[in-house]
Amino acid sequence: MNYSIKPLSQLPLMLKGFRKARGLTQAVMAEKLGITQQSYAYFEANAATATLDRLFMVLRILGVEISLDQAASVTSKSFPPPVAVGENIPAYKPSNQKIGQTASAETIQKKKPSAAIKPERIISITQENW
């Protein structure tokens, strides 16, 4: 059976449905992936932000394949025009500084940091290899 996912917000529900249809729990999926149940729960809830590698790993375990079909409503007008090789692209120019000119020490000292890190906001992050 084919399922169409239009908005990415449907992806978590689809993954959960496929997992449950196979009779698997989040803990079992996590074990198969070599991660914690909490990490898998986060992945399943935020699947739209996952890397394709991770998504394919999960789909392989679930026995699900991805098929891409070109929609009839897609036109060349919906994509930006291609940029030709060697085309003159305007360079970025900050509004307060000329190209090739470096900021003076006085200008640098006037700038305030955009955000301060508060020690109570720092959390430890563990990275899992999957």
Backbone as a chain_set.jsonl record, in Angstrom:
{"seq": "MNYSIKPLSQLPLMLKGFRKARGLTQAVMAEKLGITQQSYAYFEANAATATLDRLFMVLRILGVEISLDQAASVTSKSFPPPVAVGENIPAYKPSNQKIGQTASAETIQKKKPSAAIKPERIISITQENW", "coords": {"N": [[0.847, -1.178, 0.0], [0.496, 2.253, -0.743], [1.485, 5.31, 0.759], [0.99, 8.733, 1.007], [2.89, 11.497, 1.877], [2.338, 14.684, 2.552], [2.609, 17.3, 4.086], [5.516, 17.657, 6.152], [4.917, 17.33, 8.796], [3.356, 15.109, 9.045], [5.021, 12.936, 9.083], [6.057, 11.925, 11.668], [3.708, 10.673, 12.71], [3.254, 8.727, 10.779], [5.571, 7.121, 11.03], [5.218, 6.177, 13.637], [2.855, 4.729, 13.267], [3.7, 2.724, 11.42], [5.595, 1.446, 13.029], [4.021, 0.449, 15.154], [2.329, -1.204, 13.692], [4.046, -3.25, 13.047], [4.334, -4.332, 15.479], [6.242, -3.394, 17.252], [7.964, -1.836, 19.965], [9.039, 1.402, 21.185], [11.306, 0.985, 22.693], [12.306, -1.448, 21.704], [12.882, -0.706, 19.071], [14.856, 1.205, 19.596], [16.812, -0.429, 20.724], [17.508, -2.031, 18.502], [18.678, -0.079, 16.948], [20.768, 0.673, 18.503], [20.642, 2.699, 20.411], [19.293, 4.834, 23.041], [16.007, 4.453, 24.495], [14.808, 6.901, 24.953], [16.15, 8.535, 23.132], [15.26, 7.437, 20.731], [12.529, 7.988, 20.969], [12.578, 10.76, 20.841], [13.561, 11.064, 18.235], [11.45, 9.89, 16.76], [9.358, 11.633, 17.336], [10.306, 13.959, 16.229], [10.868, 13.542, 13.543], [10.873, 14.893, 11.129], [13.024, 16.576, 11.194], [15.19, 14.983, 11.107], [18.201, 13.387, 9.871], [18.641, 12.094, 6.547], [20.022, 9.674, 6.495], [19.555, 8.579, 9.056], [16.77, 8.398, 8.998], [16.417, 6.548, 6.899], [17.634, 4.305, 8.071], [15.841, 3.694, 10.132], [13.497, 3.252, 8.656], [14.283, 1.006, 7.198], [14.427, -0.958, 9.192], [11.759, -1.032, 9.864], [10.729, -2.111, 7.598], [9.928, -0.542, 5.449], [9.722, 1.19, 2.385], [10.835, 4.007, 0.447], [9.303, 5.873, -2.059], [9.571, 8.032, -4.771], [7.597, 10.331, -6.458], [6.936, 12.473, -9.145], [5.06, 15.338, -8.77], [2.17, 16.439, -10.531], [1.53, 19.106, -10.413], [3.845, 20.562, -10.139], [5.838, 23.036, -11.463], [8.193, 24.671, -13.645], [8.189, 27.294, -12.943], [7.992, 27.421, -10.211], [10.471, 27.083, -9.199], [13.616, 28.714, -8.516], [15.441, 30.593, -11.021], [18.198, 29.011, -12.72], [21.682, 29.608, -11.951], [24.122, 30.716, -14.082], [27.336, 29.363, -14.821], [30.101, 31.327, -14.071], [28.65, 33.602, -14.082], [28.066, 36.974, -13.15], [27.779, 37.522, -9.89], [26.413, 39.535, -7.391], [28.461, 40.72, -4.753], [28.493, 40.265, -1.168], [27.973, 43.06, 0.841], [28.553, 44.766, 3.691], [26.525, 47.213, 5.313], [27.721, 49.264, 6.798], [30.355, 49.349, 6.14], [32.984, 49.487, 3.794], [33.854, 47.435, 0.972], [36.812, 45.567, 1.294], [37.783, 47.11, 3.324], [38.795, 47.106, 6.674], [37.33, 46.681, 9.917], [37.594, 49.182, 12.415], [39.44, 49.296, 15.521], [38.044, 50.75, 17.387], [35.388, 50.576, 16.494], [34.96, 47.849, 16.811], [35.155, 47.597, 19.615], [32.864, 48.962, 20.43], [30.755, 47.316, 19.852], [28.391, 45.173, 21.303], [28.097, 41.976, 22.923], [25.833, 39.67, 21.421], [24.366, 37.825, 22.876], [24.394, 36.478, 26.13], [25.86, 33.735, 27.797], [24.358, 31.893, 30.223], [25.38, 30.273, 33.146], [23.575, 28.481, 34.41], [22.008, 27.648, 32.348], [23.439, 25.946, 30.809], [23.676, 22.739, 29.553], [24.509, 19.274, 29.696], [25.44, 17.495, 26.842], [25.002, 14.482, 25.245], [26.313, 12.437, 22.737], [25.132, 10.097, 20.498], [26.148, 7.409, 18.538], [24.658, 6.772, 15.788]], "CA": [[0.0, 0.0, 0.0], [1.244, 3.507, -0.83], [1.05, 6.411, 1.613], [1.535, 9.998, 0.555], [3.164, 12.455, 2.954], [2.385, 16.029, 1.974], [3.427, 18.108, 4.994], [6.433, 16.858, 6.963], [4.345, 17.089, 10.122], [2.731, 13.787, 9.034], [6.039, 11.903, 9.189], [6.071, 11.233, 12.967], [2.544, 9.797, 12.832], [3.459, 7.592, 9.881], [6.571, 6.247, 11.64], [4.594, 5.523, 14.785], [1.914, 3.754, 12.732], [4.456, 1.596, 10.883], [6.217, 0.737, 14.164], [2.976, -0.287, 15.864], [1.833, -2.253, 12.802], [5.011, -4.351, 13.137], [4.325, -4.821, 16.857], [7.487, -2.997, 17.91], [7.918, -0.715, 20.904], [10.151, 2.328, 21.027], [12.469, 0.366, 23.328], [12.836, -2.446, 20.775], [13.49, 0.045, 17.969], [16.091, 1.8, 20.11], [17.784, -1.517, 20.873], [17.959, -2.394, 17.159], [19.501, 1.023, 16.453], [21.901, 0.881, 19.404], [20.483, 3.973, 21.107], [18.368, 4.735, 24.166], [14.587, 4.604, 24.164], [14.531, 8.334, 24.935], [16.658, 9.071, 21.867], [14.352, 7.03, 19.663], [11.278, 8.726, 21.151], [12.832, 12.104, 20.313], [13.641, 10.924, 16.782], [10.127, 9.626, 16.209], [8.546, 12.845, 17.488], [10.901, 15.036, 15.436], [11.413, 12.872, 12.355], [11.009, 15.845, 10.025], [14.319, 17.246, 11.297], [16.226, 13.946, 11.123], [18.984, 13.226, 8.647], [18.14, 11.017, 5.695], [20.659, 8.432, 6.932], [18.82, 8.044, 10.21], [15.422, 8.042, 8.559], [16.513, 5.308, 6.14], [17.924, 3.217, 9.003], [14.587, 3.37, 10.82], [12.575, 2.685, 7.669], [14.757, -0.335, 6.87], [14.002, -1.828, 10.291], [10.297, -1.135, 9.792], [10.343, -2.754, 6.346], [9.236, 0.47, 4.646], [10.516, 1.773, 1.312], [10.418, 5.33, -0.004], [9.138, 6.012, -3.5], [9.39, 9.438, -5.124], [6.813, 10.584, -7.659], [6.86, 13.898, -9.461], [3.689, 15.832, -8.743], [1.771, 17.09, -11.768], [1.391, 20.55, -10.204], [5.153, 21.202, -10.069], [6.229, 23.691, -12.713], [9.502, 25.322, -13.581], [8.015, 28.617, -12.357], [8.075, 27.342, -8.763], [11.868, 26.998, -8.819], [14.356, 29.901, -8.938], [16.196, 30.331, -12.25], [19.563, 28.559, -12.443], [22.748, 30.596, -12.089], [25.1, 30.229, -15.049], [28.718, 29.364, -14.369], [30.8, 32.531, -14.467], [27.749, 34.757, -14.043], [28.483, 37.964, -12.175], [26.886, 37.536, -8.74], [26.824, 40.633, -6.516], [29.107, 40.317, -3.503], [27.916, 40.778, 0.072], [28.614, 44.294, 1.28], [27.92, 45.283, 4.9], [26.074, 48.588, 5.126], [28.547, 50.243, 7.495], [31.758, 49.13, 5.847], [33.26, 49.31, 2.375], [34.573, 46.205, 0.639], [38.26, 45.716, 1.393], [38.124, 47.922, 4.484], [38.616, 46.364, 7.915], [36.717, 47.451, 10.997], [38.577, 49.779, 13.319], [39.401, 48.789, 16.892], [36.991, 51.505, 18.071], [34.111, 49.991, 16.086], [34.861, 46.522, 17.425], [34.919, 47.761, 21.042], [31.518, 49.469, 20.653], [29.771, 46.251, 19.682], [28.104, 44.379, 22.491], [27.764, 40.598, 22.553], [24.408, 39.534, 21.131], [23.723, 37.017, 23.915], [25.306, 35.993, 27.15], [25.568, 32.368, 28.222], [24.165, 31.797, 31.663], [25.829, 28.944, 33.58], [22.464, 27.588, 34.753], [21.373, 27.216, 31.1], [24.302, 24.991, 30.133], [23.325, 21.346, 29.836], [25.457, 18.365, 29.065], [24.871, 16.849, 25.669], [25.678, 13.262, 24.888], [26.093, 12.114, 21.328], [25.067, 8.679, 20.24], [26.559, 7.082, 17.188], [23.722, 5.95, 15.012]], "C": [[0.891, 1.238, 0.0], [0.626, 4.562, 0.065], [1.742, 7.678, 1.118], [1.708, 10.924, 1.755], [3.298, 13.817, 2.304], [3.148, 16.973, 2.904], [4.315, 17.19, 5.834], [5.885, 16.561, 8.355], [3.646, 15.737, 10.193], [3.74, 12.672, 9.294], [6.079, 11.217, 10.55], [4.894, 10.265, 13.141], [2.681, 8.558, 11.956], [4.463, 6.61, 10.488], [5.985, 5.473, 12.813], [3.622, 4.439, 14.302], [2.617, 2.528, 12.173], [5.074, 0.763, 12.005], [5.178, -0.124, 14.875], [2.413, -1.429, 15.009], [2.767, -3.462, 12.811], [5.091, -4.925, 14.542], [5.588, -4.481, 17.628], [7.255, -1.834, 18.86], [9.082, 0.222, 20.596], [11.431, 1.725, 21.605], [13.115, -0.661, 22.395], [13.511, -1.754, 19.593], [14.83, 0.633, 18.406], [17.181, 0.74, 20.241], [18.354, -1.924, 19.51], [18.891, -1.333, 16.569], [20.739, 1.272, 17.309], [21.854, 2.211, 20.126], [19.526, 3.77, 22.282], [16.931, 4.908, 23.684], [14.23, 6.079, 24.077], [14.997, 8.975, 23.624], [15.744, 8.68, 20.713], [13.031, 7.787, 19.76], [11.429, 10.138, 20.598], [12.868, 12.063, 18.79], [12.246, 10.775, 16.183], [9.238, 10.876, 16.277], [9.028, 13.986, 16.595], [11.51, 14.494, 14.145], [11.629, 13.828, 11.192], [12.357, 16.553, 10.05], [15.483, 16.256, 11.27], [17.013, 13.948, 9.814], [18.385, 12.08, 7.836], [18.753, 9.678, 6.082], [19.874, 7.784, 8.062], [17.419, 7.601, 9.821], [15.446, 6.723, 7.791], [16.819, 4.111, 7.042], [16.644, 2.744, 9.689], [13.617, 2.702, 9.849], [12.984, 1.272, 7.273], [14.316, -1.328, 7.938], [12.496, -2.063, 10.233], [9.819, -1.832, 8.517], [9.576, -1.825, 5.426], [10.206, 1.018, 3.604], [9.966, 3.147, 0.962], [10.362, 5.323, -1.518], [8.865, 7.478, -3.795], [8.635, 9.539, -6.439], [6.77, 12.083, -7.899], [5.397, 14.304, -9.533], [3.393, 16.569, -10.045], [1.739, 18.604, -11.629], [2.728, 21.284, -10.144], [5.5, 21.756, -11.439], [7.589, 24.327, -12.554], [9.4, 26.71, -12.964], [8.16, 28.594, -10.839], [9.513, 27.245, -8.267], [12.59, 28.262, -9.266], [15.157, 29.581, -10.201], [17.616, 29.885, -11.907], [20.555, 29.692, -12.651], [23.791, 30.002, -13.021], [26.499, 30.314, -14.468], [29.398, 30.608, -14.915], [29.923, 33.775, -14.449], [28.194, 35.694, -12.931], [27.438, 38.051, -11.06], [27.334, 38.657, -7.814], [27.383, 40.113, -5.191], [28.374, 40.925, -2.32], [28.687, 42.013, 0.492], [27.893, 44.79, 2.528], [27.592, 46.763, 4.729], [26.993, 49.625, 5.759], [30.026, 50.135, 7.142], [31.939, 48.903, 4.35], [34.025, 48.012, 2.157], [36.063, 46.483, 0.679], [38.704, 46.512, 2.599], [37.863, 47.095, 5.736], [38.018, 47.276, 8.975], [37.796, 47.981, 11.925], [38.414, 49.185, 14.72], [38.281, 49.475, 17.672], [35.615, 50.918, 17.747], [33.893, 48.639, 16.752], [34.535, 46.639, 18.906], [33.509, 48.232, 21.339], [30.463, 48.378, 20.592], [29.627, 45.453, 20.966], [27.824, 42.949, 22.059], [26.251, 40.463, 22.389], [23.669, 38.722, 22.197], [24.784, 36.563, 24.905], [24.889, 34.584, 27.549], [25.479, 32.353, 29.732], [24.544, 30.392, 32.107], [24.676, 27.985, 33.888], [21.752, 27.057, 33.513], [22.205, 26.174, 30.359], [23.894, 23.578, 30.553], [24.372, 20.463, 29.179], [24.752, 17.651, 27.929], [25.688, 15.592, 25.396], [25.341, 12.939, 23.446], [26.126, 10.599, 21.184], [25.427, 8.445, 18.784], [25.556, 6.182, 16.517], [23.416, 6.592, 13.773]], "O": [[1.923, 1.264, 0.67], [-0.596, 4.701, 0.129], [2.942, 7.675, 0.847], [0.784, 11.109, 2.548], [4.263, 14.076, 1.586], [4.241, 17.414, 2.548], [3.915, 16.08, 6.185], [6.348, 15.633, 9.018], [3.365, 15.254, 11.29], [3.352, 11.572, 9.687], [6.132, 9.987, 10.583], [5.069, 9.163, 13.661], [2.269, 7.466, 12.348], [4.234, 5.4, 10.464], [6.222, 4.275, 12.966], [3.578, 3.35, 14.874], [2.183, 1.403, 12.421], [5.079, -0.466, 11.946], [5.43, -1.294, 15.164], [2.064, -2.488, 15.53], [2.315, -4.588, 12.603], [5.821, -5.887, 14.784], [5.965, -5.198, 18.555], [6.441, -0.952, 18.587], [9.991, -0.124, 19.842], [12.516, 1.933, 21.063], [14.341, -0.732, 22.308], [14.588, -2.167, 19.161], [15.816, 0.565, 17.672], [18.339, 0.99, 19.907], [19.56, -2.138, 19.385], [19.785, -1.651, 15.785], [21.65, 1.992, 16.898], [22.896, 2.795, 20.425], [19.012, 2.671, 22.491], [16.682, 5.442, 22.604], [13.435, 6.473, 23.224], [14.323, 9.847, 23.076], [15.48, 9.488, 19.822], [12.473, 8.187, 18.738], [10.514, 10.657, 19.958], [12.282, 12.919, 18.128], [11.904, 11.453, 15.215], [8.455, 11.132, 15.362], [8.252, 14.875, 16.245], [12.565, 14.958, 13.714], [12.494, 13.584, 10.351], [12.791, 17.08, 9.025], [16.639, 16.657, 11.399], [16.546, 14.446, 8.79], [17.707, 11.208, 8.379], [18.081, 8.65, 6.007], [19.57, 6.592, 8.024], [16.942, 6.555, 10.263], [14.586, 5.869, 8.006], [16.314, 3.015, 6.801], [16.399, 1.544, 9.808], [12.988, 1.7, 10.187], [12.122, 0.425, 7.035], [13.876, -2.43, 7.61], [12.019, -3.162, 10.519], [8.628, -2.112, 8.376], [8.678, -2.26, 4.705], [11.371, 1.278, 3.906], [8.781, 3.42, 1.156], [11.272, 4.822, -2.179], [8.025, 8.1, -3.145], [9.003, 8.897, -7.423], [6.59, 12.866, -6.966], [4.602, 13.702, -10.254], [4.264, 17.244, -10.595], [1.903, 19.317, -12.619], [2.745, 22.514, -10.102], [5.463, 21.044, -12.443], [8.075, 24.498, -11.436], [10.404, 27.256, -12.507], [8.425, 29.632, -10.233], [9.762, 27.313, -7.064], [12.228, 28.839, -10.291], [15.513, 28.425, -10.43], [18.179, 30.335, -10.909], [20.307, 30.616, -13.425], [24.29, 28.904, -12.776], [26.809, 31.233, -13.709], [29.278, 30.908, -16.103], [30.386, 34.872, -14.762], [28.65, 35.242, -11.881], [26.348, 38.586, -11.261], [28.516, 38.735, -7.476], [26.839, 39.184, -4.593], [27.72, 41.96, -2.442], [29.918, 42.011, 0.497], [26.735, 45.198, 2.441], [28.33, 47.484, 4.058], [27.038, 50.764, 5.293], [30.861, 50.771, 7.785], [31.141, 48.21, 3.718], [34.749, 47.546, 3.037], [36.529, 47.5, 0.166], [39.902, 46.583, 2.875], [36.819, 46.452, 5.847], [38.185, 48.494, 8.928], [38.791, 47.305, 12.187], [37.363, 48.636, 15.051], [37.642, 48.853, 18.521], [34.774, 50.781, 18.636], [32.79, 48.321, 17.197], [33.724, 45.867, 19.417], [32.99, 47.932, 22.414], [29.402, 48.495, 21.206], [30.61, 45.108, 21.622], [27.359, 42.725, 20.941], [25.483, 41.072, 23.133], [22.469, 38.913, 22.396], [25.929, 36.3, 24.536], [23.698, 34.282, 27.629], [26.412, 32.752, 30.429], [24.085, 29.415, 31.515], [24.801, 26.785, 33.646], [20.97, 26.111, 33.613], [21.733, 25.582, 29.389], [23.784, 23.268, 31.739], [25.034, 20.867, 28.223], [23.594, 17.253, 28.056], [26.916, 15.64, 25.325], [24.214, 13.148, 22.996], [27.027, 9.924, 21.682], [25.039, 9.217, 17.907], [25.604, 4.961, 16.666], [22.643, 6.06, 12.976]]}, "num_chains": 1, "name": "protein.A"}
